[in-house]
Amino acid sequence: MLECPHCNRAVVLSELRRPSGGGYHECPFCGGMVRLAQPHAFLRRTVALILSAFVLLLFGVRNPLALVAGSLLLWVPMSIPVNMYCVYAMPLGLKPWTHRGRKPFDFVPYDIFGKRSR
């Protein structure tokens, strides 16, 4: 169960409506725009990077350049089990959706060919 930050009501994830492909969902009770938020995303990424370096050290990689390059390559696959664990330890939440420069449904298509004059 998630809690809407606008109306403070409990919302099930499947009840959230997604009116467009924008990065937000709509609360079924108040209609407020919310987004899913991962708590402590920086911590999750850091733990995955440290674990990937530790795995390479266990396999005997001692060259600093190979350790850094290998850690960056192993970072994404290592983030999968870290995020799988963190889903239970740090569940998702809802935050208000910020507009970041444009409003939803405020899309104005560009005129590609210009105006024709006859």
Short mmCIF file of N, CA and C in Angstrom, two decimals:
data_model
loop_
_atom_site.label_atom_id
_atom_site.label_comp_id
_atom_site.label_asym_id
_atom_site.label_seq_id
_atom_site.Cartn_x
_atom_site.Cartn_y
_atom_site.Cartn_z
N MET A 1 0.84 -1.19 0.00
CA MET A 1 0.00 0.00 0.00
C MET A 1 0.88 1.25 0.00
N LEU A 2 0.53 2.15 -0.86
CA LEU A 2 1.23 3.43 -0.94
C LEU A 2 0.30 4.53 -0.45
N GLU A 3 0.88 5.64 -0.05
CA GLU A 3 0.07 6.75 0.45
C GLU A 3 0.23 7.94 -0.49
N CYS A 4 -0.89 8.46 -0.95
CA CYS A 4 -0.87 9.62 -1.84
C CYS A 4 -0.39 10.84 -1.05
N PRO A 5 0.60 11.59 -1.57
CA PRO A 5 1.08 12.76 -0.83
C PRO A 5 0.11 13.94 -0.87
N HIS A 6 -0.87 13.90 -1.76
CA HIS A 6 -1.84 15.00 -1.86
C HIS A 6 -3.02 14.83 -0.89
N CYS A 7 -3.62 13.62 -0.90
CA CYS A 7 -4.81 13.41 -0.08
C CYS A 7 -4.57 12.49 1.12
N ASN A 8 -3.36 11.94 1.25
CA ASN A 8 -2.97 11.07 2.36
C ASN A 8 -3.85 9.82 2.49
N ARG A 9 -4.37 9.33 1.37
CA ARG A 9 -5.16 8.11 1.39
C ARG A 9 -4.31 6.95 0.89
N ALA A 10 -4.62 5.75 1.37
CA ALA A 10 -3.89 4.56 0.95
C ALA A 10 -4.32 4.16 -0.46
N VAL A 11 -3.32 3.94 -1.32
CA VAL A 11 -3.57 3.62 -2.72
C VAL A 11 -2.82 2.34 -3.05
N VAL A 12 -3.49 1.44 -3.74
CA VAL A 12 -2.83 0.24 -4.25
C VAL A 12 -2.18 0.62 -5.58
N LEU A 13 -1.00 0.07 -5.84
CA LEU A 13 -0.25 0.43 -7.04
C LEU A 13 -1.05 0.19 -8.31
N SER A 14 -1.85 -0.86 -8.34
CA SER A 14 -2.63 -1.16 -9.54
C SER A 14 -3.78 -0.18 -9.76
N GLU A 15 -4.16 0.59 -8.74
CA GLU A 15 -5.23 1.56 -8.88
C GLU A 15 -4.78 2.88 -9.48
N LEU A 16 -3.48 3.14 -9.51
CA LEU A 16 -2.98 4.38 -10.07
C LEU A 16 -3.22 4.40 -11.57
N ARG A 17 -3.74 5.50 -12.06
CA ARG A 17 -4.00 5.64 -13.50
C ARG A 17 -2.83 6.35 -14.14
N ARG A 18 -2.53 5.97 -15.36
CA ARG A 18 -1.45 6.61 -16.11
C ARG A 18 -2.06 7.22 -17.36
N PRO A 19 -2.44 8.50 -17.29
CA PRO A 19 -3.18 9.10 -18.40
C PRO A 19 -2.36 9.31 -19.67
N SER A 20 -1.07 9.45 -19.58
CA SER A 20 -0.24 9.64 -20.78
C SER A 20 1.11 9.01 -20.53
N GLY A 21 1.99 9.11 -21.50
CA GLY A 21 3.32 8.53 -21.36
C GLY A 21 4.28 9.42 -20.60
N GLY A 22 3.80 10.40 -19.91
CA GLY A 22 4.65 11.32 -19.17
C GLY A 22 5.27 10.70 -17.96
N GLY A 23 5.91 10.95 -17.06
CA GLY A 23 6.49 10.15 -15.97
C GLY A 23 5.66 10.18 -14.72
N TYR A 24 4.34 10.33 -14.87
CA TYR A 24 3.53 10.47 -13.67
C TYR A 24 2.32 9.54 -13.72
N HIS A 25 1.70 9.38 -12.58
CA HIS A 25 0.46 8.63 -12.42
C HIS A 25 -0.56 9.56 -11.78
N GLU A 26 -1.82 9.16 -11.83
CA GLU A 26 -2.88 9.98 -11.27
C GLU A 26 -3.55 9.22 -10.13
N CYS A 27 -3.70 9.87 -9.00
CA CYS A 27 -4.36 9.27 -7.84
C CYS A 27 -5.84 9.04 -8.18
N PRO A 28 -6.38 7.85 -7.91
CA PRO A 28 -7.79 7.60 -8.24
C PRO A 28 -8.76 8.34 -7.33
N PHE A 29 -8.32 8.83 -6.19
CA PHE A 29 -9.22 9.50 -5.25
C PHE A 29 -9.25 11.01 -5.46
N CYS A 30 -8.08 11.64 -5.52
CA CYS A 30 -8.05 13.11 -5.62
C CYS A 30 -7.63 13.61 -6.99
N GLY A 31 -7.10 12.73 -7.84
CA GLY A 31 -6.66 13.16 -9.17
C GLY A 31 -5.31 13.85 -9.16
N GLY A 32 -4.61 13.86 -8.03
CA GLY A 32 -3.30 14.49 -7.95
C GLY A 32 -2.26 13.71 -8.72
N MET A 33 -1.31 14.42 -9.30
CA MET A 33 -0.26 13.77 -10.09
C MET A 33 0.89 13.37 -9.16
N VAL A 34 1.26 12.09 -9.20
CA VAL A 34 2.32 11.56 -8.35
C VAL A 34 3.28 10.74 -9.20
N ARG A 35 4.46 10.50 -8.65
CA ARG A 35 5.45 9.65 -9.31
C ARG A 35 5.96 8.64 -8.29
N LEU A 36 6.40 7.49 -8.80
CA LEU A 36 6.99 6.48 -7.93
C LEU A 36 8.41 6.91 -7.57
N ALA A 37 8.78 6.75 -6.33
CA ALA A 37 10.10 7.18 -5.88
C ALA A 37 10.80 6.03 -5.18
N GLN A 38 12.04 5.79 -5.56
CA GLN A 38 12.89 4.81 -4.88
C GLN A 38 13.63 5.53 -3.77
N PRO A 39 13.44 5.10 -2.54
CA PRO A 39 14.19 5.75 -1.47
C PRO A 39 15.66 5.31 -1.50
N HIS A 40 16.53 6.21 -1.20
CA HIS A 40 17.97 5.95 -1.07
C HIS A 40 18.58 5.38 -2.35
N ALA A 41 18.25 5.96 -3.51
CA ALA A 41 18.78 5.46 -4.78
C ALA A 41 20.30 5.59 -4.84
N PHE A 42 20.84 6.67 -4.28
CA PHE A 42 22.30 6.84 -4.29
C PHE A 42 22.98 5.75 -3.48
N LEU A 43 22.38 5.40 -2.34
CA LEU A 43 22.93 4.33 -1.50
C LEU A 43 22.90 2.99 -2.25
N ARG A 44 21.82 2.71 -2.96
CA ARG A 44 21.71 1.46 -3.72
C ARG A 44 22.80 1.38 -4.78
N ARG A 45 23.01 2.47 -5.50
CA ARG A 45 24.04 2.47 -6.56
C ARG A 45 25.44 2.32 -5.98
N THR A 46 25.69 2.97 -4.86
CA THR A 46 27.00 2.89 -4.23
C THR A 46 27.27 1.48 -3.72
N VAL A 47 26.29 0.85 -3.11
CA VAL A 47 26.47 -0.52 -2.62
C VAL A 47 26.72 -1.48 -3.78
N ALA A 48 26.01 -1.31 -4.89
CA ALA A 48 26.23 -2.17 -6.06
C ALA A 48 27.63 -1.99 -6.62
N LEU A 49 28.13 -0.75 -6.65
CA LEU A 49 29.48 -0.50 -7.16
C LEU A 49 30.54 -1.10 -6.24
N ILE A 50 30.37 -0.95 -4.94
CA ILE A 50 31.33 -1.51 -3.99
C ILE A 50 31.32 -3.04 -4.05
N LEU A 51 30.14 -3.63 -4.15
CA LEU A 51 30.06 -5.09 -4.26
C LEU A 51 30.70 -5.61 -5.55
N SER A 52 30.54 -4.88 -6.65
CA SER A 52 31.17 -5.32 -7.90
C SER A 52 32.69 -5.25 -7.80
N ALA A 53 33.23 -4.23 -7.13
CA ALA A 53 34.68 -4.16 -6.93
C ALA A 53 35.15 -5.28 -6.00
N PHE A 54 34.36 -5.58 -4.99
CA PHE A 54 34.71 -6.65 -4.06
C PHE A 54 34.72 -8.01 -4.74
N VAL A 55 33.77 -8.27 -5.62
CA VAL A 55 33.74 -9.53 -6.38
C VAL A 55 34.97 -9.65 -7.26
N LEU A 56 35.37 -8.57 -7.90
CA LEU A 56 36.57 -8.62 -8.74
C LEU A 56 37.82 -8.85 -7.89
N LEU A 57 37.87 -8.28 -6.70
CA LEU A 57 39.00 -8.53 -5.82
C LEU A 57 39.03 -9.99 -5.36
N LEU A 58 37.88 -10.58 -5.15
CA LEU A 58 37.82 -12.00 -4.79
C LEU A 58 38.32 -12.90 -5.92
N PHE A 59 38.09 -12.48 -7.16
CA PHE A 59 38.57 -13.25 -8.31
C PHE A 59 40.03 -12.96 -8.65
N GLY A 60 40.68 -12.10 -7.88
CA GLY A 60 42.11 -11.89 -8.04
C GLY A 60 42.53 -10.75 -8.93
N VAL A 61 41.62 -9.85 -9.26
CA VAL A 61 41.99 -8.69 -10.09
C VAL A 61 42.72 -7.70 -9.19
N ARG A 62 43.96 -7.38 -9.56
CA ARG A 62 44.77 -6.47 -8.74
C ARG A 62 45.21 -5.21 -9.50
N ASN A 63 45.10 -5.22 -10.80
CA ASN A 63 45.45 -4.05 -11.61
C ASN A 63 44.40 -2.96 -11.37
N PRO A 64 44.82 -1.75 -10.95
CA PRO A 64 43.84 -0.70 -10.62
C PRO A 64 42.96 -0.31 -11.81
N LEU A 65 43.55 -0.24 -13.01
CA LEU A 65 42.76 0.14 -14.18
C LEU A 65 41.73 -0.95 -14.51
N ALA A 66 42.15 -2.21 -14.43
CA ALA A 66 41.22 -3.31 -14.68
C ALA A 66 40.15 -3.39 -13.60
N LEU A 67 40.52 -3.04 -12.36
CA LEU A 67 39.55 -3.05 -11.27
C LEU A 67 38.48 -1.99 -11.47
N VAL A 68 38.89 -0.80 -11.88
CA VAL A 68 37.93 0.29 -12.11
C VAL A 68 37.04 -0.04 -13.31
N ALA A 69 37.66 -0.45 -14.43
CA ALA A 69 36.88 -0.77 -15.63
C ALA A 69 35.96 -1.96 -15.40
N GLY A 70 36.45 -2.98 -14.74
CA GLY A 70 35.62 -4.15 -14.45
C GLY A 70 34.49 -3.84 -13.49
N SER A 71 34.76 -2.97 -12.52
CA SER A 71 33.71 -2.59 -11.58
C SER A 71 32.59 -1.84 -12.28
N LEU A 72 32.96 -0.97 -13.20
CA LEU A 72 31.93 -0.23 -13.95
C LEU A 72 31.13 -1.16 -14.85
N LEU A 73 31.79 -2.17 -15.43
CA LEU A 73 31.07 -3.13 -16.28
C LEU A 73 30.18 -4.06 -15.46
N LEU A 74 30.62 -4.42 -14.29
CA LEU A 74 29.87 -5.34 -13.44
C LEU A 74 28.82 -4.62 -12.59
N TRP A 75 28.84 -3.29 -12.61
CA TRP A 75 27.96 -2.49 -11.78
C TRP A 75 26.48 -2.74 -12.09
N VAL A 76 26.11 -2.73 -13.36
CA VAL A 76 24.70 -2.90 -13.73
C VAL A 76 24.19 -4.30 -13.36
N PRO A 77 24.91 -5.38 -13.72
CA PRO A 77 24.40 -6.69 -13.29
C PRO A 77 24.37 -6.84 -11.76
N MET A 78 25.29 -6.20 -11.06
CA MET A 78 25.31 -6.30 -9.60
C MET A 78 24.17 -5.50 -8.97
N SER A 79 23.68 -4.48 -9.68
CA SER A 79 22.59 -3.69 -9.12
C SER A 79 21.26 -4.45 -9.11
N ILE A 80 21.15 -5.50 -9.92
CA ILE A 80 19.90 -6.27 -9.94
C ILE A 80 19.65 -6.97 -8.60
N PRO A 81 20.60 -7.76 -8.06
CA PRO A 81 20.31 -8.35 -6.74
C PRO A 81 20.23 -7.32 -5.62
N VAL A 82 20.98 -6.23 -5.74
CA VAL A 82 20.90 -5.19 -4.70
C VAL A 82 19.50 -4.58 -4.70
N ASN A 83 18.96 -4.27 -5.88
CA ASN A 83 17.61 -3.70 -5.94
C ASN A 83 16.55 -4.71 -5.55
N MET A 84 16.78 -5.99 -5.86
CA MET A 84 15.82 -7.01 -5.44
C MET A 84 15.73 -7.08 -3.92
N TYR A 85 16.85 -6.97 -3.25
CA TYR A 85 16.84 -6.97 -1.79
C TYR A 85 16.21 -5.68 -1.25
N CYS A 86 16.55 -4.55 -1.86
CA CYS A 86 16.09 -3.26 -1.35
C CYS A 86 14.60 -3.03 -1.54
N VAL A 87 13.97 -3.77 -2.46
CA VAL A 87 12.52 -3.64 -2.62
C VAL A 87 11.82 -4.03 -1.33
N TYR A 88 12.35 -5.04 -0.65
CA TYR A 88 11.75 -5.47 0.61
C TYR A 88 12.24 -4.63 1.79
N ALA A 89 13.50 -4.22 1.77
CA ALA A 89 14.05 -3.45 2.88
C ALA A 89 13.63 -1.98 2.83
N MET A 90 13.56 -1.41 1.62
CA MET A 90 13.19 -0.01 1.44
C MET A 90 12.13 0.08 0.35
N PRO A 91 10.84 -0.11 0.66
CA PRO A 91 9.81 -0.15 -0.37
C PRO A 91 9.62 1.18 -1.09
N LEU A 92 9.01 1.12 -2.26
CA LEU A 92 8.74 2.31 -3.06
C LEU A 92 7.77 3.23 -2.33
N GLY A 93 7.79 4.49 -2.72
CA GLY A 93 6.89 5.48 -2.17
C GLY A 93 6.34 6.36 -3.28
N LEU A 94 5.43 7.22 -2.94
CA LEU A 94 4.87 8.18 -3.90
C LEU A 94 5.30 9.58 -3.51
N LYS A 95 5.66 10.37 -4.51
CA LYS A 95 6.01 11.77 -4.31
C LYS A 95 5.22 12.61 -5.29
N PRO A 96 4.98 13.88 -4.98
CA PRO A 96 4.29 14.74 -5.94
C PRO A 96 5.10 14.88 -7.22
N TRP A 97 4.41 14.89 -8.33
CA TRP A 97 5.09 15.02 -9.62
C TRP A 97 5.38 16.48 -9.89
N THR A 98 6.64 16.81 -10.23
CA THR A 98 7.01 18.18 -10.55
C THR A 98 7.02 18.34 -12.06
N HIS A 99 6.67 19.52 -12.52
CA HIS A 99 6.45 19.74 -13.94
C HIS A 99 7.72 19.91 -14.76
N ARG A 100 8.81 20.31 -14.19
CA ARG A 100 10.09 20.45 -14.88
C ARG A 100 10.01 21.19 -16.20
N GLY A 101 9.44 22.35 -16.17
CA GLY A 101 9.48 23.20 -17.35
C GLY A 101 8.24 23.21 -18.21
N ARG A 102 7.43 22.15 -18.21
CA ARG A 102 6.21 22.17 -18.99
C ARG A 102 5.11 21.46 -18.23
N LYS A 103 3.90 21.82 -18.54
CA LYS A 103 2.76 21.22 -17.87
C LYS A 103 2.32 19.97 -18.62
N PRO A 104 1.67 19.04 -17.95
CA PRO A 104 1.16 17.88 -18.67
C PRO A 104 0.09 18.32 -19.67
N PHE A 105 -0.02 17.62 -20.74
CA PHE A 105 -0.97 17.90 -21.82
C PHE A 105 -0.71 19.27 -22.44
N ASP A 106 0.48 19.79 -22.30
CA ASP A 106 0.82 21.10 -22.86
C ASP A 106 1.74 20.90 -24.06
N PHE A 107 1.50 19.86 -24.83
CA PHE A 107 2.35 19.56 -25.98
C PHE A 107 1.83 20.29 -27.19
N VAL A 108 2.69 21.07 -27.81
CA VAL A 108 2.34 21.77 -29.04
C VAL A 108 3.24 21.24 -30.14
N PRO A 109 2.69 20.56 -31.13
CA PRO A 109 3.54 20.01 -32.19
C PRO A 109 4.19 21.13 -32.99
N TYR A 110 5.41 20.88 -33.42
CA TYR A 110 6.13 21.86 -34.20
C TYR A 110 5.70 21.77 -35.66
N ASP A 111 5.70 22.90 -36.31
CA ASP A 111 5.36 22.94 -37.73
C ASP A 111 6.66 22.63 -38.48
N ILE A 112 6.75 21.44 -39.03
CA ILE A 112 7.98 20.98 -39.66
C ILE A 112 8.23 21.67 -40.99
N PHE A 113 7.19 21.83 -41.79
CA PHE A 113 7.35 22.31 -43.16
C PHE A 113 7.15 23.81 -43.30
N GLY A 114 6.80 24.49 -42.25
CA GLY A 114 6.57 25.93 -42.35
C GLY A 114 5.22 26.22 -42.98
N LYS A 115 4.88 27.48 -43.07
CA LYS A 115 3.59 27.85 -43.64
C LYS A 115 3.71 27.94 -45.15
N ARG A 116 2.71 27.44 -45.80
CA ARG A 116 2.67 27.53 -47.28
C ARG A 116 2.00 28.83 -47.67
N SER A 117 2.56 29.45 -48.63
CA SER A 117 1.94 30.67 -49.14
C SER A 117 1.72 30.49 -50.64
N ARG A 118 0.52 30.84 -51.09
CA ARG A 118 0.19 30.72 -52.53
C ARG A 118 -0.24 32.03 -53.07
#
